[in-house]
Amino acid sequence: MTDEDKLLVEMRKILGDAVVWDRAELSRRDPGVDSRNFTAAALVRPNDTAGVAALVAYCAANGLELVPQGGRTGLAGGAATTPSQVICDLGAMNSVEEIDAFARVAVVQAGTPLAVLQEAALVEGLDPGIDLASRGTCTIGGMVSTNAGGIMAFRNGTMRNRVLGLEVVLPDGRVFSDLTRVMKTSAGYDLKHLFIGTEGTLGIVTRVAVKLNPVAAAGATALVGVPDAASAQRIVRHFLGRTGISLRAAEIMWHRFALAMSRMLGIEPGQLPLDASCLLLLELGADDLGAATTALEDGLAAIWEEAGILDGLVATSNQQARTIWRLREETEQIERMHKDPPSFDVSVPGDEIDSYVARLEAGLKAIDPAYAPYVFGHLGDGNLHISINVDGPVSHERHRAIEDVLYSGLRECGGSFSAEHGVGLDKRDAYERYADPVKQELARAIKTLLDPGGTLNPGKIVSTRS
Ligand code: MLT
Ligand code: ZN
């Protein structure tokens, strides 16, 4: 019997009715956004924390490598597998266990999709305060593991700022239980942060206490054409400074991206104002749609000249608002135009954005005159997404040259080579070249301490075996 056969027999014995797929079954299933997600020997889907702990302990004792997976929407290969590895799928742990409307806290299982939590919280007029394009599929556990950011991070912070408490299965099968539900704890090392943003390399998140916010009853959407990011930032600052409304989104798209997206989505020319160098998508929340729309129109009129606004449209129907959002969010269209294009996810301090984009355009042209990046992202927090207009993968040397253009100087100016998609496998080389060396040493030491056998999501972010 192979190790894999033994695992399947043992898991069926220990976990009773848990779903267990072998390699053949995996090959028939949808691996999500990354084909490497289902390269594994087997997938086990425990029904509860005890089941996850039993699986983890079995793998640790038998030297089997285990890769946790949630919604499989990750964009940095954090859930990628190799043929000898086993997947711990959190998909069966998908309930919202509790919503405390007074304390504004939800307790959810790790495999709960974000949209399910959003809907459950909305019943109480609340919201988890974090939102991403993949909301229907991405899971709360996965979002904790990558420290997801998304659309509202400029207001509410990233996932790290939304987590009050965590339950985590450690690499040896012990359960770290810190489901604190209160804002204030000054009770020694706040170790839950070790498991946020570490992509399942130090433990598997099984349950999460998430902070909730009151949500505005209605939202209005606008698309505004501006000459540059600085102008868009003046508009954002204007709305952030007003009372009685809440700015819920401030998303930016440079012209090349917006034009390509509109063509791919079949948006008729003239339907949206797309001529400017930069497009700013704004969403404003208020007590009702009329109030939100009026506040958006009045606010734009008040700042129009000062911000140098070139063009703009406040959506007059849900359908128009939806079209504006599709332009920004259906980024898989870019993947359809260019097969697997080199794509990046950086954080740039606000006052550096225009010069960064200018440097980026010039630097890429110096590598190849045909290179033209699609640039878009979350203006409110300076998180830019960049895809190059070529089919991937490009050669290792070429990829490094592109990274040098994109990442050089970022850490020094207070930005980051990875903003919200994580490091996974795909950005390990960049991590080794661009992350602070002392941080890397500490990370290796912590990984070795918690996972001395190196069986939990090995090779992601940091490897103890290299
Ligand atoms: C987004 O903001 O749309 C996501 O981070 C996904 C992407 O970069 O394509
Ligand atoms: Zn994003």
XYZ file of C-alpha atoms and ligand atoms in Angstrom:
476
model
C 0.000 0.000 0.000
C 1.369 3.457 -0.896
C 1.458 6.279 1.678
C -1.339 7.873 -0.301
C -3.552 4.727 -0.105
C -2.813 4.442 3.611
C -3.816 8.086 4.121
C -7.093 7.605 2.261
C -7.958 4.490 4.308
C -6.913 6.143 7.560
C -8.769 9.381 6.869
C -11.975 7.551 5.992
C -11.550 5.650 9.277
C -10.772 8.693 11.476
C -13.043 11.273 9.845
C -16.091 9.111 9.204
C -18.289 10.898 6.691
C -15.753 13.540 5.595
C -15.330 13.863 1.835
C -12.095 12.265 0.638
C -10.996 12.501 -2.996
C -8.136 10.606 -4.544
C -5.895 11.822 -7.364
C -8.261 10.571 -10.070
C -11.224 12.383 -8.536
C -9.166 15.590 -8.181
C -8.287 15.496 -11.868
C -12.006 15.606 -12.719
C -12.723 18.627 -10.488
C -12.381 22.402 -10.978
C -9.157 23.552 -9.281
C -10.221 27.222 -9.122
C -8.063 30.048 -10.435
C -4.803 28.058 -10.318
C -4.473 24.704 -12.103
C -1.773 23.697 -9.575
C -4.349 23.646 -6.775
C -5.433 20.093 -7.642
C -2.088 18.515 -8.574
C -2.145 16.770 -5.172
C -2.373 13.091 -4.207
C -5.598 13.527 -2.251
C -8.090 15.997 -0.830
C -9.701 15.646 2.587
C -12.606 17.867 3.646
C -13.059 17.632 7.427
C -16.406 18.624 8.927
C -15.089 20.304 12.062
C -12.022 21.520 13.933
C -11.436 18.100 15.493
C -11.373 16.608 11.992
C -8.828 19.207 10.801
C -6.709 18.505 13.887
C -6.824 14.739 13.241
C -5.787 15.238 9.610
C -2.958 17.620 10.536
C -1.678 15.318 13.294
C -1.758 12.297 10.976
C 0.174 14.150 8.260
C 2.742 15.497 10.752
C 3.284 12.033 12.246
C 3.678 10.456 8.828
C 5.748 13.180 7.183
C 3.005 13.982 4.679
C 2.834 17.532 3.363
C -0.515 19.222 3.830
C -1.848 22.259 1.943
C -4.890 24.124 3.329
C -7.412 25.444 0.793
C -10.468 27.672 1.020
C -12.161 29.159 -2.050
C -9.111 28.575 -4.301
C -9.204 32.184 -5.518
C -5.618 32.959 -4.454
C -3.458 34.759 -7.004
C 0.049 33.985 -5.718
C 0.091 30.163 -5.662
C -0.392 29.941 -1.883
C -2.667 26.903 -2.304
C -0.702 25.255 -5.136
C 0.130 21.577 -4.628
C 2.621 18.978 -5.821
C 1.792 15.334 -6.650
C 2.835 14.017 -3.227
C 0.874 16.543 -1.160
C -2.507 16.302 0.548
C -5.134 19.063 0.549
C -7.040 20.061 3.682
C -10.197 21.580 2.186
C -12.129 23.838 4.594
C -15.228 23.867 2.355
C -17.439 21.852 4.739
C -16.830 24.287 7.601
C -18.990 26.979 6.065
C -21.453 28.287 8.652
C -21.953 31.658 10.199
C -22.205 30.398 13.768
C -23.327 33.621 15.371
C -23.990 37.294 14.743
C -24.019 39.473 17.855
C -25.738 42.647 16.655
C -25.021 44.633 19.824
C -21.339 43.770 20.070
C -21.068 43.868 16.255
C -19.215 40.589 16.033
C -19.702 37.511 13.853
C -18.251 34.094 14.626
C -17.773 32.147 11.412
C -16.202 28.923 10.279
C -13.157 29.345 8.065
C -14.713 27.928 4.889
C -17.561 30.469 4.886
C -17.600 32.506 1.663
C -17.320 36.269 2.233
C -20.673 36.887 0.478
C -22.419 34.513 2.911
C -21.097 36.494 5.877
C -22.020 39.775 4.160
C -25.609 38.588 3.642
C -25.953 37.278 7.194
C -24.592 40.528 8.671
C -26.823 42.669 6.438
C -29.910 41.191 8.086
C -28.774 43.121 11.193
C -27.805 46.250 9.200
C -24.129 45.297 9.563
C -21.211 44.434 7.316
C -17.778 42.801 7.794
C -16.187 46.016 6.503
C -14.127 44.224 3.883
C -15.072 43.457 0.305
C -13.328 41.873 -2.682
C -14.222 41.093 -6.282
C -14.130 37.343 -5.497
C -16.653 37.755 -2.649
C -18.854 34.859 -3.844
C -16.041 32.317 -3.683
C -13.234 33.522 -1.431
C -13.519 32.279 2.152
C -13.007 34.010 5.470
C -10.206 31.586 6.398
C -8.431 32.260 3.110
C -8.850 35.986 3.625
C -7.285 35.714 7.077
C -4.449 33.622 5.675
C -3.561 36.173 2.988
C -4.498 39.233 5.054
C -6.920 40.197 2.276
C -7.537 43.880 1.610
C -9.875 44.772 -1.238
C -12.119 47.736 -1.798
C -12.707 49.072 1.711
C -9.250 48.707 3.263
C -8.693 52.471 3.032
C -11.565 52.906 5.509
C -11.565 49.791 7.634
C -8.120 48.300 7.283
C -7.215 44.858 5.950
C -8.380 41.492 7.316
C -5.902 41.841 10.184
C -7.934 44.808 11.386
C -11.242 42.929 11.099
C -10.200 39.883 13.152
C -10.964 39.907 16.857
C -10.294 36.254 17.530
C -9.082 33.087 15.865
C -9.089 29.342 16.267
C -6.172 27.663 14.519
C -4.951 24.080 14.192
C -1.186 24.117 14.702
C 1.213 22.039 12.571
C 1.345 19.298 15.230
C -2.451 19.045 15.532
C -2.893 21.090 18.733
C -5.651 23.684 18.656
C -4.752 27.313 19.404
C -8.020 28.732 20.667
C -8.264 32.504 20.969
C -11.816 33.278 19.883
C -11.743 36.595 21.690
C -14.795 38.656 20.735
C -13.922 41.916 22.414
C -12.031 44.887 21.068
C -9.730 45.277 24.033
C -7.291 42.598 25.119
C -3.981 43.574 26.539
C -3.172 40.118 27.775
C 0.333 39.375 26.638
C 1.558 38.439 23.167
C -1.294 38.767 20.688
C -0.336 35.565 18.921
C -3.318 35.429 16.585
C -1.390 37.816 14.347
C 1.104 35.025 13.656
C -1.594 33.278 11.651
C -2.889 36.287 9.742
C -1.157 36.752 6.408
C 1.073 33.694 6.817
C -0.832 31.695 4.199
C -1.398 28.553 6.240
C 2.318 27.977 6.812
C 2.063 28.229 10.620
C -1.411 26.788 11.185
C -4.817 26.189 9.620
C -7.446 28.767 10.568
C -10.694 26.999 11.468
C -12.922 29.663 13.090
C -12.811 33.452 13.145
C -14.435 36.208 15.215
C -14.921 39.079 12.764
C -15.639 42.690 13.647
C -18.754 44.125 11.956
C -19.649 47.725 11.035
C -22.987 49.446 10.540
C -23.728 49.623 6.828
C -25.297 52.538 4.925
C -28.751 51.662 3.595
C -28.013 52.755 0.014
C -25.099 53.521 -2.258
C -24.567 55.683 -5.332
C -21.836 55.089 -7.899
C -19.921 57.471 -10.152
C -17.230 57.208 -12.796
C -15.071 60.307 -13.116
C -12.372 61.122 -15.674
C -9.281 62.895 -14.319
C -5.792 63.677 -15.657
C -3.879 61.742 -12.985
C -3.961 59.999 -9.616
C -3.190 63.243 -7.760
C -6.402 64.746 -9.100
C -8.341 61.592 -8.149
C -6.862 61.825 -4.642
C -8.133 65.394 -4.254
C -11.641 64.116 -4.977
C -11.282 61.260 -2.499
C -10.032 63.615 0.203
C -12.988 65.887 -0.418
C -15.515 63.074 0.147
C -13.640 61.661 3.145
C -13.876 65.076 4.780
C -17.668 65.297 4.555
C -20.015 64.189 7.308
C -23.311 62.296 6.973
C -22.025 60.159 4.085
C -19.497 57.367 3.823
C -17.123 56.876 0.941
C -17.300 53.113 0.335
C -15.022 52.771 -2.683
C -12.321 54.772 -4.445
C -11.044 52.578 -7.259
C -8.711 53.782 -10.004
C -8.211 52.570 -13.563
C -5.713 53.938 -16.023
C -7.000 54.508 -19.535
C -5.421 51.463 -21.211
C -7.041 49.129 -18.693
C -10.461 50.815 -18.879
C -10.464 50.797 -22.666
C -9.452 47.125 -22.901
C -12.056 46.157 -20.314
C -14.832 48.110 -22.037
C -14.050 46.397 -25.339
C -13.953 42.947 -23.752
C -17.237 43.594 -21.914
C -18.960 44.966 -25.030
C -19.626 48.374 -23.456
C -20.753 50.647 -26.309
C -18.497 53.664 -27.059
C -20.044 56.712 -25.404
C -21.888 54.651 -22.783
C -19.307 55.582 -20.123
C -16.850 58.513 -19.977
C -13.614 56.666 -20.751
C -11.471 59.260 -22.532
C -9.414 60.615 -19.623
C -5.964 59.286 -18.649
C -7.371 58.075 -15.307
C -10.813 56.916 -14.301
C -11.975 57.104 -10.715
C -14.837 54.917 -9.524
C -16.555 56.284 -6.435
C -19.235 54.699 -4.313
C -20.936 56.751 -1.637
C -23.204 55.347 1.051
C -26.035 57.259 2.721
C -29.453 56.661 4.305
C -31.256 56.345 0.970
C -30.399 56.314 -2.707
C -31.645 59.873 -3.255
C -29.415 61.231 -0.496
C -26.385 59.248 -1.731
C -26.895 60.374 -5.344
C -27.375 64.022 -4.375
C -24.313 63.963 -2.122
C -22.247 62.450 -4.922
C -23.453 64.983 -7.501
C -23.043 67.956 -5.167
C -19.657 66.803 -3.959
C -18.341 66.363 -7.500
C -19.696 69.761 -8.539
C -18.009 71.396 -5.545
C -14.589 69.910 -6.330
C -14.886 69.804 -10.150
C -12.598 72.685 -11.018
C -10.209 72.425 -8.124
C -9.571 68.733 -8.841
C -9.389 69.256 -12.614
C -12.189 66.795 -13.364
C -12.481 66.225 -17.117
C -15.637 64.191 -17.359
C -18.001 62.258 -15.128
C -21.187 60.328 -14.704
C -23.256 59.507 -11.620
C -25.166 56.274 -12.237
C -28.895 56.782 -12.626
C -29.850 53.109 -12.487
C -28.664 49.918 -10.828
C -27.735 48.623 -14.230
C -25.495 51.597 -14.957
C -23.822 51.229 -11.554
C -23.334 47.521 -12.268
C -21.699 48.299 -15.642
C -19.265 50.699 -13.957
C -18.382 48.058 -11.392
C -17.978 45.348 -14.055
C -15.466 47.612 -15.795
C -13.344 47.583 -12.657
C -13.936 44.125 -11.244
C -14.152 41.594 -14.087
C -10.395 41.515 -14.381
C -10.411 37.960 -15.701
C -11.126 39.692 -19.045
C -7.471 40.719 -19.108
C -6.514 37.067 -18.646
C -8.749 36.268 -21.591
C -6.960 38.820 -23.803
C -3.493 37.647 -22.800
C -3.064 34.093 -21.633
C -1.619 34.091 -18.122
C -0.040 37.587 -18.393
C 2.639 38.521 -15.838
C 0.613 40.197 -13.080
C 1.655 42.116 -9.996
C 0.112 43.610 -6.872
C 2.038 46.429 -5.239
C 1.425 49.037 -2.536
C 2.623 52.536 -3.328
C 2.454 55.464 -0.880
C -0.147 57.987 -2.050
C 2.167 60.832 -3.048
C 4.306 58.491 -5.164
C 1.581 56.985 -7.365
C 1.842 59.194 -10.456
C 5.632 59.113 -10.543
C 5.562 55.338 -9.923
C 3.241 54.768 -12.892
C 5.374 57.018 -15.127
C 8.525 55.089 -14.080
C 6.762 51.828 -14.662
C 5.711 52.729 -18.221
C 9.232 53.901 -19.108
C 10.995 51.007 -17.375
C 8.884 48.387 -19.108
C 9.389 50.042 -22.507
C 13.146 49.874 -21.898
C 12.827 46.083 -21.511
C 10.599 45.731 -24.560
C 9.143 48.650 -26.560
C 5.929 46.648 -27.015
C 5.300 46.364 -23.272
C 2.272 48.342 -22.113
C 0.916 47.695 -18.624
C -2.731 47.582 -17.606
C -2.850 49.446 -14.306
C -5.799 49.581 -11.927
C -6.467 49.195 -8.235
C -7.537 50.589 -4.925
C -6.629 54.287 -4.948
C -7.727 54.871 -1.369
C -4.835 52.781 -0.004
C -2.362 52.942 -2.914
C -2.709 49.265 -3.901
C -2.078 48.981 -7.648
C -2.616 45.872 -9.749
C -0.496 45.642 -12.881
C -0.729 43.175 -15.768
C 1.627 43.254 -18.748
C 0.166 42.913 -22.263
C 1.901 39.629 -23.133
C 1.043 35.962 -22.873
C 2.826 34.265 -20.009
C 4.854 32.795 -18.669
C 7.848 34.906 -19.660
C 11.404 33.643 -19.078
C 12.837 33.762 -15.543
C 15.315 36.491 -16.553
C 12.585 38.566 -18.177
C 10.348 38.170 -15.141
C 13.145 39.353 -12.866
C 13.793 42.360 -15.103
C 10.103 43.284 -14.922
C 10.136 42.824 -11.141
C 13.175 45.079 -10.859
C 11.233 47.837 -12.621
C 8.156 47.294 -10.458
C 9.703 46.593 -7.068
C 12.947 48.598 -6.917
C 12.745 51.325 -4.310
C 9.265 50.345 -3.117
C 10.274 49.152 0.351
C 12.563 52.142 0.770
C 9.722 54.594 0.071
C 7.366 52.786 2.441
C 5.492 50.629 -0.081
C 5.404 46.876 -0.601
C 6.108 44.422 -3.445
C 3.045 42.454 -2.352
C -0.053 44.337 -1.220
C -2.935 41.926 -0.789
C -2.431 38.757 -2.858
C 0.269 37.246 -0.655
C 3.614 35.659 -1.500
C 2.689 31.999 -1.942
C 5.000 30.238 -4.371
C 4.878 32.810 -7.110
C 6.422 35.719 -5.232
C 8.979 33.769 -3.218
C 11.806 34.816 -5.441
C 10.704 38.462 -5.086
C 10.319 37.980 -1.314
C 13.895 36.738 -1.091
C 15.160 39.679 -3.130
C 12.975 42.476 -1.798
C 11.820 41.686 1.763
C 13.949 42.877 4.664
C 16.634 40.198 5.338
C 16.149 40.340 9.111
C 12.410 39.864 8.668
C 13.183 36.818 6.516
C 15.459 35.355 9.211
C 12.806 35.824 11.889
C 10.144 34.310 9.642
C 12.316 31.220 9.072
C 12.932 30.890 12.816
C 9.207 31.108 13.603
C 8.375 28.580 10.875
C 10.980 26.160 12.242
C 9.695 26.615 15.782
C 6.052 25.960 14.945
C 6.521 23.444 12.146
C 9.849 21.679 12.719
C 8.897 18.853 10.363
C 8.025 21.374 7.640
C 4.816 19.547 6.700
C 2.357 22.460 6.685
C 2.070 24.262 3.348
C 5.806 23.866 2.745
C 7.642 26.072 0.291
C 5.120 28.899 0.553
C 6.518 32.306 1.585
C 9.448 30.781 3.433
C 10.942 27.326 3.294
C 12.906 25.690 6.078
C 14.188 23.109 3.641
C 16.003 25.399 1.196
C -8.940 43.085 -7.608
O -8.764 44.086 -6.926
O -9.630 43.088 -8.622
C -8.325 41.829 -7.119
O -7.316 42.030 -6.224
C -8.032 40.854 -8.176
C -7.060 41.220 -9.244
O -5.991 41.763 -9.004
O -7.304 40.856 -10.405
Zn -7.386 44.120 -5.456
